[in-house]
Coordinates of C-alpha atoms in Angstrom, one line a residue:
M1 CA -82.0 22.9 -23.7
Q2 CA -81.0 24.3 -20.5
K3 CA -80.7 21.0 -18.9
R4 CA -78.5 19.7 -21.7
R5 CA -76.1 22.7 -21.0
R6 CA -76.0 21.9 -17.3
R7 CA -75.3 18.2 -18.1
R8 CA -72.3 19.1 -20.5
A9 CA -71.0 21.6 -17.8
L10 CA -71.2 18.7 -15.1
L11 CA -69.7 16.3 -17.4
L12 CA -66.8 18.6 -18.4
L13 CA -66.1 19.4 -14.6
V14 CA -66.1 15.6 -13.7
L15 CA -63.7 14.9 -16.7
R16 CA -61.3 17.8 -15.4
K17 CA -61.3 16.3 -11.8
L18 CA -60.5 12.9 -13.2
L19 CA -57.7 14.2 -15.2
A20 CA -56.2 16.1 -12.4
C21 CA -56.3 13.1 -10.3
A22 CA -54.6 11.0 -13.0
I23 CA -51.9 13.6 -13.4
C24 CA -51.4 13.5 -9.5
A25 CA -51.3 9.8 -9.5
V26 CA -48.8 9.5 -12.2
A27 CA -46.7 12.1 -10.4
L28 CA -46.6 10.3 -7.1
V29 CA -45.6 7.0 -8.8
A30 CA -42.6 8.6 -10.4
L31 CA -41.7 10.2 -7.1
F32 CA -41.9 7.0 -5.3
S33 CA -40.0 5.0 -7.8
V34 CA -37.2 7.5 -7.8
H35 CA -37.0 7.4 -3.8
G36 CA -37.1 3.6 -4.3
H37 CA -34.1 3.5 -6.5
V38 CA -32.0 5.9 -4.6
F39 CA -33.0 4.4 -1.2
P40 CA -33.6 0.6 -1.7
S41 CA -33.8 -0.1 2.1
S42 CA -37.2 0.0 3.7
K43 CA -36.1 2.9 5.9
L44 CA -35.6 6.4 4.4
P45 CA -32.5 8.6 5.0
G46 CA -32.9 10.3 8.3
A47 CA -34.8 7.5 10.0
S48 CA -33.9 6.9 13.7
E49 CA -32.8 3.4 13.0
P50 CA -29.0 3.3 12.7
L51 CA -27.3 2.0 9.5
K52 CA -26.3 -1.7 9.9
F53 CA -23.0 -2.7 8.6
P54 CA -23.2 -4.7 5.4
S55 CA -22.6 -8.6 5.6
Q56 CA -19.9 -10.4 3.8
Q57 CA -22.4 -11.2 0.9
E58 CA -23.5 -7.4 0.8
I59 CA -20.1 -5.9 0.2
K60 CA -20.0 -5.8 -3.7
Y61 CA -16.2 -5.1 -3.9
Q62 CA -14.9 -7.8 -1.7
R63 CA -11.4 -8.7 -3.0
A64 CA -10.9 -12.3 -3.8
G65 CA -7.0 -11.7 -3.6
G66 CA -6.6 -11.0 0.1
E67 CA -4.2 -12.8 2.1
Q68 CA -5.7 -15.7 4.0
G69 CA -5.4 -14.1 7.5
W70 CA -7.1 -11.0 6.2
R71 CA -10.3 -12.7 5.0
Q72 CA -11.9 -13.5 8.5
E73 CA -15.4 -12.1 8.8
L74 CA -15.5 -9.4 11.6
V75 CA -18.5 -7.3 12.2
P76 CA -17.7 -3.9 14.0
P77 CA -19.7 -3.1 17.2
H78 CA -20.1 0.3 15.7
F79 CA -20.0 2.3 12.5
S80 CA -21.3 5.6 11.5
K81 CA -23.6 6.1 8.6
P82 CA -21.4 6.9 5.3
P83 CA -22.0 10.3 3.8
V84 CA -24.2 10.6 0.8
P85 CA -21.9 10.6 -2.2
S86 CA -21.8 13.8 -4.0
H87 CA -22.3 13.9 -8.0
K88 CA -19.5 14.1 -10.4
S89 CA -18.3 17.4 -11.4
D90 CA -18.5 18.7 -14.9
E91 CA -14.6 18.4 -15.3
Q92 CA -14.6 14.8 -14.0
S93 CA -17.5 13.6 -16.1
W94 CA -15.7 13.4 -19.2
S95 CA -12.7 11.5 -18.1
L96 CA -10.8 9.8 -20.7
D97 CA -10.4 6.7 -18.8
S98 CA -13.5 6.3 -16.8
G99 CA -14.0 2.8 -17.6
N100 CA -10.6 1.9 -16.4
L101 CA -10.4 3.9 -13.2
W102 CA -10.7 0.7 -11.0
K103 CA -9.5 -1.9 -13.5
S104 CA -6.1 -3.7 -12.7
P105 CA -3.8 -4.1 -15.5
S106 CA -3.6 -7.6 -17.0
N107 CA -1.5 -9.8 -14.9
R108 CA -0.4 -11.5 -18.4
D109 CA -0.8 -15.1 -16.9
F110 CA 2.0 -14.5 -14.2
F111 CA 1.5 -16.2 -10.8
P112 CA 3.7 -16.8 -7.8
C113 CA 6.1 -19.7 -8.0
I114 CA 8.1 -19.8 -5.1
D115 CA 8.3 -23.5 -4.2
H116 CA 11.5 -25.3 -3.6
S117 CA 13.3 -26.4 -6.7
P118 CA 13.6 -30.5 -7.0
N119 CA 17.2 -30.5 -5.9
Y120 CA 16.6 -28.2 -2.7
T121 CA 17.6 -29.7 0.7
G122 CA 16.6 -28.7 4.2
P123 CA 18.9 -26.5 6.2
A124 CA 22.5 -27.8 6.6
E125 CA 24.2 -28.5 10.0
S126 CA 24.3 -25.1 11.7
H127 CA 27.8 -23.6 12.3
G128 CA 26.7 -21.1 14.8
Y129 CA 24.0 -18.3 15.6
L130 CA 23.1 -15.3 13.8
L131 CA 21.8 -12.2 15.7
V132 CA 20.2 -9.6 13.7
H133 CA 19.6 -5.9 14.7
T134 CA 17.3 -4.4 12.3
N135 CA 17.1 -0.8 11.7
G136 CA 14.6 1.8 10.1
G137 CA 10.8 1.9 9.9
L138 CA 8.5 -1.1 9.4
N139 CA 9.1 -1.9 5.8
Q140 CA 12.8 -1.3 6.0
M141 CA 13.0 -3.7 8.8
R142 CA 10.7 -6.2 6.8
A143 CA 13.0 -6.2 3.8
G144 CA 16.1 -6.6 6.1
I145 CA 14.6 -9.4 8.0
C146 CA 13.8 -11.2 4.8
D147 CA 17.3 -10.7 3.6
M148 CA 18.7 -12.0 6.9
V149 CA 16.7 -15.2 6.4
A150 CA 18.4 -15.9 3.2
V151 CA 22.1 -14.9 4.7
A152 CA 21.4 -17.3 7.5
R153 CA 20.7 -20.1 4.7
I154 CA 23.9 -19.1 2.8
I155 CA 26.2 -19.2 5.9
N156 CA 24.6 -22.2 7.5
A157 CA 23.5 -20.4 10.7
T158 CA 20.7 -20.7 13.2
L159 CA 18.8 -17.6 13.0
V160 CA 17.7 -15.9 16.4
V161 CA 14.4 -14.0 15.8
P162 CA 15.6 -10.5 14.9
E163 CA 15.4 -7.6 17.3
L164 CA 13.4 -4.7 16.0
D165 CA 14.7 -1.1 15.7
K166 CA 14.0 0.7 19.0
R167 CA 16.5 3.6 18.4
S168 CA 15.1 5.1 15.1
F169 CA 13.2 8.4 14.7
W170 CA 9.8 6.7 15.8
Q171 CA 11.3 5.3 19.2
D172 CA 9.0 2.3 19.0
T173 CA 9.4 -0.1 21.8
S174 CA 7.7 -3.1 20.1
N175 CA 9.3 -6.4 19.9
F176 CA 9.2 -9.0 17.0
S177 CA 6.1 -10.8 18.4
D178 CA 4.3 -7.6 18.9
V179 CA 4.4 -7.0 15.0
F180 CA 4.6 -10.3 13.6
D181 CA 3.3 -14.0 14.0
E182 CA 6.5 -15.3 15.7
A183 CA 5.4 -18.9 15.8
H184 CA 4.2 -18.9 12.2
F185 CA 7.5 -17.3 11.1
I186 CA 9.5 -20.0 12.6
N187 CA 7.3 -22.9 11.5
T188 CA 7.0 -21.7 8.0
L189 CA 10.7 -21.5 7.5
A190 CA 11.5 -24.9 9.2
N191 CA 12.6 -26.6 5.8
D192 CA 14.7 -23.5 5.0
V193 CA 16.5 -22.1 8.0
K194 CA 16.4 -23.1 11.7
V195 CA 14.9 -20.1 13.8
I196 CA 14.9 -19.9 17.5
K197 CA 13.5 -17.3 19.6
K198 CA 16.3 -16.5 21.9
L199 CA 20.1 -17.3 22.0
P200 CA 20.6 -20.3 24.5
K201 CA 21.6 -19.2 28.0
E202 CA 24.8 -21.3 27.8
L203 CA 25.9 -19.1 25.0
A204 CA 25.8 -16.1 27.0
N205 CA 29.7 -16.0 27.4
A206 CA 30.4 -17.6 24.0
R207 CA 32.8 -16.0 21.5
K208 CA 30.9 -13.2 19.5
A209 CA 31.6 -10.9 16.5
T210 CA 29.4 -8.2 15.6
R211 CA 29.9 -6.6 12.1
Q212 CA 28.1 -4.2 9.7
F213 CA 27.8 -6.4 6.5
R214 CA 28.7 -4.9 3.3
S215 CA 25.8 -3.4 1.4
W216 CA 24.3 -5.2 -1.7
S217 CA 26.7 -8.1 -1.3
G218 CA 26.4 -11.2 -3.3
M219 CA 26.8 -14.9 -2.1
E220 CA 30.5 -15.0 -2.4
Y221 CA 31.0 -12.4 0.0
Y222 CA 28.9 -14.2 2.7
Q223 CA 30.3 -17.7 1.7
N224 CA 33.9 -16.5 2.1
E225 CA 34.2 -13.4 4.3
I226 CA 31.2 -13.8 6.8
A227 CA 31.2 -17.7 7.0
G228 CA 34.9 -17.6 7.7
M229 CA 34.2 -15.9 10.9
W230 CA 32.8 -19.2 12.3
E231 CA 36.3 -20.4 12.9
N232 CA 36.8 -18.1 15.8
N233 CA 33.2 -17.3 16.7
E234 CA 29.9 -19.2 17.9
V235 CA 27.8 -16.2 17.4
I236 CA 27.9 -13.5 14.6
G237 CA 25.9 -10.3 14.9
A238 CA 24.6 -8.2 12.0
A239 CA 24.7 -4.6 13.3
K240 CA 22.3 -3.6 10.4
S241 CA 19.9 -5.5 8.2
D242 CA 18.9 -3.0 5.5
S243 CA 20.3 -3.6 2.0
R244 CA 22.9 -6.1 2.8
L245 CA 22.0 -8.5 0.1
A246 CA 22.2 -7.9 -3.6
N247 CA 19.1 -7.5 -5.7
N248 CA 20.1 -9.5 -8.6
K249 CA 22.5 -12.2 -9.8
L250 CA 21.8 -14.6 -6.9
D251 CA 21.0 -18.4 -7.0
Q252 CA 17.3 -18.9 -7.8
N253 CA 16.7 -20.9 -4.5
I254 CA 18.0 -18.0 -2.5
Q255 CA 15.8 -15.5 -4.5
K256 CA 12.6 -17.7 -4.0
L257 CA 13.5 -18.0 -0.2
R258 CA 13.4 -14.3 0.0
C259 CA 9.9 -14.3 -1.4
R260 CA 8.9 -17.1 0.9
A261 CA 10.1 -15.2 3.8
C262 CA 8.4 -12.0 2.8
Y263 CA 5.1 -13.2 1.5
Q264 CA 4.5 -16.3 3.5
A265 CA 6.6 -16.4 6.8
L266 CA 6.5 -12.9 7.8
R267 CA 2.9 -12.6 8.6
F268 CA 1.6 -9.8 10.9
A269 CA 0.6 -10.6 14.6
P270 CA -3.0 -11.9 14.9
P271 CA -4.4 -8.7 16.6
I272 CA -2.9 -6.6 13.9
E273 CA -4.3 -8.8 11.1
A274 CA -7.7 -8.8 12.7
M275 CA -7.7 -5.0 13.1
G276 CA -6.4 -4.6 9.6
K277 CA -9.1 -6.9 8.1
L278 CA -11.8 -4.9 9.9
L279 CA -10.5 -1.6 8.5
V280 CA -10.5 -3.1 4.9
E281 CA -14.2 -4.1 5.6
R282 CA -15.2 -0.8 6.6
M283 CA -13.6 0.9 3.7
R284 CA -15.2 -1.6 1.3
S285 CA -18.7 -0.5 2.7
Y286 CA -18.2 2.7 0.8
G287 CA -17.5 0.9 -2.5
P288 CA -14.1 0.6 -4.2
Y289 CA -11.4 2.7 -2.6
I290 CA -7.9 4.3 -3.2
A291 CA -5.3 3.9 -0.7
L292 CA -3.2 7.0 -0.6
H293 CA 0.2 6.7 1.0
L294 CA 0.5 10.4 1.8
R295 CA 4.1 10.8 2.9
Y296 CA 3.7 14.2 4.2
E297 CA 4.9 13.8 7.8
K298 CA 7.4 16.0 9.7
D299 CA 10.2 13.4 9.6
M300 CA 10.0 12.7 5.9
L301 CA 9.9 16.5 4.9
A302 CA 12.7 17.3 7.4
F303 CA 15.0 14.5 6.0
S304 CA 14.3 15.3 2.3
G305 CA 14.4 19.0 2.8
C306 CA 11.3 19.6 0.7
T307 CA 9.4 22.9 1.8
H308 CA 7.3 23.8 -1.3
G309 CA 4.1 25.1 -0.1
L310 CA 5.1 25.5 3.6
S311 CA 5.5 28.9 5.6
P312 CA 9.1 30.1 6.3
A313 CA 8.4 29.2 10.0
E314 CA 7.6 25.5 9.1
A315 CA 10.8 25.4 6.8
D316 CA 12.9 26.6 9.6
E317 CA 11.5 24.1 12.0
L318 CA 12.1 21.3 9.6
K319 CA 15.7 22.5 9.0
T320 CA 16.3 22.5 12.7
I321 CA 15.2 18.9 12.8
R322 CA 17.6 17.9 10.0
E323 CA 20.3 19.7 11.7
N324 CA 19.8 18.0 15.1
T325 CA 19.4 14.6 13.7
E326 CA 23.1 13.0 13.8
Y327 CA 22.6 10.2 11.5
W328 CA 21.0 12.3 8.7
K329 CA 24.3 13.2 6.9
V330 CA 23.1 15.8 4.4
K331 CA 22.2 19.1 6.3
E332 CA 21.9 21.7 3.5
I333 CA 19.3 21.0 0.9
N334 CA 18.0 23.1 -1.9
S335 CA 14.2 22.5 -1.8
T336 CA 13.4 23.6 -5.3
E337 CA 16.1 21.4 -6.9
Q338 CA 14.9 18.4 -5.0
R339 CA 11.5 19.2 -6.2
Y340 CA 12.3 19.6 -9.8
K341 CA 14.4 16.3 -9.6
G342 CA 11.3 14.5 -8.5
Y343 CA 12.8 13.8 -4.9
C344 CA 9.9 15.5 -3.0
P345 CA 6.9 13.8 -1.9
L346 CA 3.7 15.5 -3.5
T347 CA 1.8 17.9 -1.3
P348 CA -1.9 17.2 -0.4
K349 CA -2.8 20.0 -2.9
E350 CA -0.9 18.3 -5.6
V351 CA -2.3 14.9 -5.0
G352 CA -5.9 16.5 -5.3
I353 CA -4.9 17.9 -8.7
L354 CA -3.4 14.6 -9.8
L355 CA -6.7 12.5 -8.7
T356 CA -8.8 15.0 -10.5
A357 CA -7.1 15.0 -13.7
L358 CA -6.9 11.1 -13.6
G359 CA -10.8 11.3 -13.6
Y360 CA -11.6 10.0 -10.1
P361 CA -14.9 11.5 -9.0
S362 CA -15.3 13.8 -5.7
N363 CA -17.1 11.0 -4.1
T364 CA -14.2 8.5 -4.2
P365 CA -13.5 7.1 -0.9
I366 CA -9.8 7.5 -0.1
Y367 CA -7.9 6.0 2.8
I368 CA -4.9 7.9 4.0
A369 CA -2.1 5.7 4.9
A370 CA 0.3 7.9 6.8
G371 CA 1.1 9.2 10.3
D372 CA 0.4 12.7 11.5
I373 CA 0.2 15.0 8.4
Y374 CA 2.5 18.1 8.8
G375 CA 0.4 21.2 9.4
G376 CA -2.7 19.0 9.9
D377 CA -6.0 20.3 8.4
F378 CA -4.5 23.4 7.1
H379 CA -2.3 21.4 4.6
M380 CA -5.1 19.0 4.0
A381 CA -7.7 21.6 3.0
D382 CA -7.1 21.6 -0.5
L383 CA -7.3 17.9 -1.0
R384 CA -10.4 17.6 1.3
S385 CA -12.2 20.2 -0.8
R386 CA -11.8 18.0 -3.8
Y387 CA -12.4 14.6 -2.1
P388 CA -14.3 15.1 1.3
M389 CA -14.4 11.2 1.8
L390 CA -11.0 11.0 3.5
M391 CA -10.7 8.2 5.9
N392 CA -7.8 6.8 8.1
K393 CA -7.5 4.4 11.1
E394 CA -8.7 7.1 13.6
K395 CA -12.1 7.6 11.7
L396 CA -12.8 3.9 10.8
A397 CA -12.2 2.6 14.4
S398 CA -12.9 3.8 17.8
V399 CA -10.3 4.8 20.3
V400 CA -11.0 1.6 22.3
E401 CA -10.3 -0.6 19.2
L402 CA -7.0 1.2 18.4
Q403 CA -5.8 1.4 22.0
P404 CA -3.5 -1.8 21.7
F405 CA -1.7 -0.2 19.0
L406 CA -1.4 3.4 19.9
G407 CA 2.1 4.6 20.6
H408 CA 3.7 2.0 18.6
A409 CA 4.6 3.2 15.0
S410 CA 5.4 -0.2 13.6
Q411 CA 2.0 -1.6 14.7
M412 CA 0.1 1.5 13.3
A413 CA 2.2 1.3 10.2
S414 CA 1.2 -2.4 9.8
L415 CA -2.5 -1.6 9.8
D416 CA -1.8 0.9 7.0
Y417 CA 0.1 -1.7 5.1
I418 CA -2.8 -4.1 5.1
V419 CA -5.4 -1.7 4.1
S420 CA -3.0 -0.6 1.4
V421 CA -2.2 -4.1 0.0
E422 CA -6.0 -4.8 -0.2
S423 CA -7.1 -1.5 -1.8
D424 CA -8.6 -1.4 -5.3
V425 CA -6.0 1.4 -6.3
F426 CA -2.9 2.2 -4.3
I427 CA -1.2 5.5 -4.9
P428 CA 2.1 6.5 -3.1
S429 CA 2.9 10.3 -3.0
Y430 CA 6.6 9.3 -2.7
S431 CA 8.7 6.3 -3.7
G432 CA 9.9 5.3 -0.1
N433 CA 10.1 2.0 1.7
M434 CA 6.4 1.7 2.3
A435 CA 5.5 2.5 -1.5
R436 CA 8.1 -0.1 -2.6
A437 CA 7.0 -2.8 -0.2
V438 CA 3.2 -2.4 -0.8
G439 CA 3.7 -2.0 -4.6
G440 CA 5.9 -5.3 -4.7
H441 CA 3.2 -7.2 -2.5
R442 CA 0.6 -6.1 -5.0
R443 CA 2.6 -7.2 -7.9
F444 CA 3.0 -10.7 -6.3
L445 CA -0.7 -11.0 -5.6
G446 CA -1.7 -10.5 -9.3
H447 CA -0.4 -7.0 -10.3
R448 CA -3.2 -5.0 -8.7
K449 CA -3.4 -1.3 -9.8
T450 CA -0.8 0.7 -8.5
I451 CA -0.3 4.2 -9.8
S452 CA 3.2 5.6 -9.3
P453 CA 3.2 9.4 -9.9
D454 CA 5.7 10.8 -12.4
R455 CA 6.6 13.4 -9.7
K456 CA 9.5 15.1 -11.9
A457 CA 7.1 15.7 -14.7
F458 CA 4.0 16.3 -12.7
V459 CA 5.2 19.2 -10.5
R460 CA 6.2 21.2 -13.6
L461 CA 2.9 20.8 -15.1
V462 CA 1.4 22.0 -11.6
D463 CA 3.5 25.1 -11.5
K464 CA 2.2 26.1 -15.0
I465 CA -1.2 26.1 -13.4
E466 CA -0.1 28.2 -10.5
Q467 CA 1.6 30.6 -13.0
G468 CA -1.5 31.0 -15.0
T469 CA -0.1 29.5 -18.2
W470 CA -2.3 26.4 -18.1
T471 CA -5.7 25.6 -16.5
E472 CA -7.2 22.1 -15.2
G473 CA -9.5 20.8 -17.8
R474 CA -9.8 18.4 -20.8
K475 CA -6.2 19.1 -22.2
F476 CA -4.4 18.9 -18.7
S477 CA -6.3 15.7 -17.9
Y478 CA -5.2 14.2 -21.4
R479 CA -1.6 15.0 -20.5
I480 CA -1.6 13.6 -17.0
I481 CA -3.5 10.4 -18.1
E482 CA -0.9 9.8 -20.9
L483 CA 1.9 10.5 -18.4
H484 CA 0.6 7.7 -16.1
R485 CA -0.6 5.2 -18.7
R486 CA 2.4 3.0 -18.3
R487 CA 2.8 3.5 -14.5
Q488 CA -0.1 1.4 -13.2
G489 CA 1.7 -1.9 -11.9
S490 CA 1.5 -4.1 -15.0
P491 CA 4.0 -6.9 -15.2
R492 CA 7.5 -6.1 -16.2
K493 CA 11.0 -7.2 -15.4
R494 CA 12.8 -5.7 -12.4
K495 CA 14.9 -2.9 -13.5
G496 CA 18.7 -3.1 -13.3
P497 CA 21.2 -0.4 -12.6
I498 CA 21.3 3.0 -14.4
S499 CA 23.6 3.0 -17.3
G500 CA 26.9 4.6 -16.6
T501 CA 26.7 4.2 -12.8
K502 CA 29.8 2.6 -11.0
G503 CA 30.4 1.1 -7.6
M504 CA 28.1 1.4 -4.8
D505 CA 25.9 3.9 -7.1
R506 CA 25.5 1.1 -9.5
F507 CA 23.8 -1.2 -6.8
R508 CA 21.9 1.8 -5.3
S509 CA 20.4 2.6 -8.7
E510 CA 18.8 -0.8 -9.1
E511 CA 15.1 -1.4 -8.4
A512 CA 14.8 -3.1 -5.0
F513 CA 14.1 -6.8 -5.1
Y514 CA 10.9 -6.5 -2.9
E515 CA 9.5 -3.7 -5.1
N516 CA 9.2 -6.1 -8.1
P517 CA 9.7 -9.8 -7.5
L518 CA 9.7 -10.5 -11.2
P519 CA 11.3 -12.7 -12.7
D520 CA 12.6 -14.4 -9.7
C521 CA 9.3 -15.2 -7.8
L522 CA 6.7 -15.1 -10.7
C523 CA 6.2 -17.7 -13.6
Q524 CA 4.1 -17.0 -16.7
G525 CA 1.9 -19.7 -18.3
E526 CA -0.9 -22.1 -17.2
R527 CA -1.3 -22.7 -13.5
S528 CA -2.0 -26.3 -14.4
S529 CA 1.7 -26.7 -15.3
V530 CA 2.6 -25.9 -11.6
P531 CA 3.2 -29.2 -9.6
M532 CA 0.1 -30.0 -7.3
D533 CA 2.3 -29.4 -4.0
G534 CA 3.2 -25.9 -5.3
R535 CA -0.4 -25.1 -6.2
K536 CA -1.6 -26.1 -2.8
Q537 CA 1.0 -24.2 -1.1
I538 CA 0.2 -21.1 -3.2
T539 CA -3.5 -21.3 -2.3
Q540 CA -2.9 -22.0 1.3
Q541 CA -0.2 -19.4 2.1
V542 CA -0.9 -16.5 -0.3
G543 CA -4.7 -16.7 -0.7
Q544 CA -6.7 -16.9 -3.9
Y545 CA -5.9 -14.0 -6.2
S546 CA -7.6 -12.9 -9.3
T547 CA -6.4 -14.4 -12.6
E548 CA -9.1 -12.4 -14.5
K549 CA -7.7 -10.9 -17.7
T550 CA -8.0 -7.2 -18.1
S551 CA -6.6 -4.3 -20.1
S552 CA -2.9 -4.7 -20.9
E553 CA -2.2 -1.0 -19.9
G554 CA 0.5 -0.6 -17.5

């Protein structure tokens, strides 16, 4: 009897040990399976081996629509390990449009159609030479150069490669060939306009006339008044290039030429394209990313007179800059009125509130396309607290890699342009030249998602939060999402002048040509209906862009 009890006790002890071992085994399997899911590589986080940069095949979000020059595979010599993404906050987890955060609006079967018409002929006999002095920043100069290509065609001129602005706020000494691929520019336009690098030496003492062409002028102005100057001059100089050609009501061949100049001929210089592609690849290693054109630099705030959120000392500094800049005509500006009219760029804090309300999680990679942010880290603190994965050129590339471009505002801005055009989502905090140029380029490449903040309505809602009459949360997010549901870059016809405006204000109120090339440079329908030469040209010069149909929200 006693032996039986001992056997039962021994058996029970063995069973308990077996059960304990089984439980431990199950726990270990579960633990390793979780680690295997989170860290699929053979090395656990914290291992001494540095993170390898992903290959072309490993980058999941490689855009199919990049321009051909930006698609070269470039493996960086160094790259720091990306931070571990944080979890979504409770307020972001219920985003109304979480499934559409990265989805582009439907392109509605629009595609570039910028080939010559059947009756189009090569450049006519040149009557003389057109010298162009561009003005403004990178994107203002880009638009002006493309317009001057069209003007040269209209007045039968040989275009001398334009001179870039060296006298603007940025004091950039870059020449045309430092920023753009000069040989490509000349060769691509050979069937449209004759372009030469320099004015021939024998014309050094030729009869010249420099004139500031009238803003937003049509073909009649150039055919009659400007072309008439050839009778007494061999060289005509354009003192400025910005907004010298009308947005609308021009011959279709001229409109398509403007697009060929902008989206085919005006390609960045090879070193800039290579560096821009490298930055894009490094951003893509984090996953889909937002390019945020944060127009919160000293020159922008001084020019616009926007001082919301700044200290009295900062506001005084900006006013002094505005008063001392001779060609900025308006000196006295009411900052509050500017802001409520929607004329001020969103502050970094306001951008953070906007992104949160739209539903973007806190681990979203964001590329800051901008110069030096006014106030630096102090004014960026609120945005960074919400979105710590803020990147820029200086964080993605080494000093050695950026050295060739440092000190040249146009070249640095060109890098931002490339990363912005190739981003999954582009959001400008202000509707300036950069926002219009990038937005238009993204429309041309297939209407990629571009969220244009309704600043006028948005700042009023933000003020309610600051006043304590509203709080961030579900209702606020609903309101912001509805406010921007039709501001995401979907196809639409270019807007004409504001009703009731007259004279120059009428032209000034029109949507800029390069902000929206529809209908002039985009066609709707089956691509098979495009002539073979046109399809070949689109593929070679523009690159393959996505035709996948998605949501029709815009």
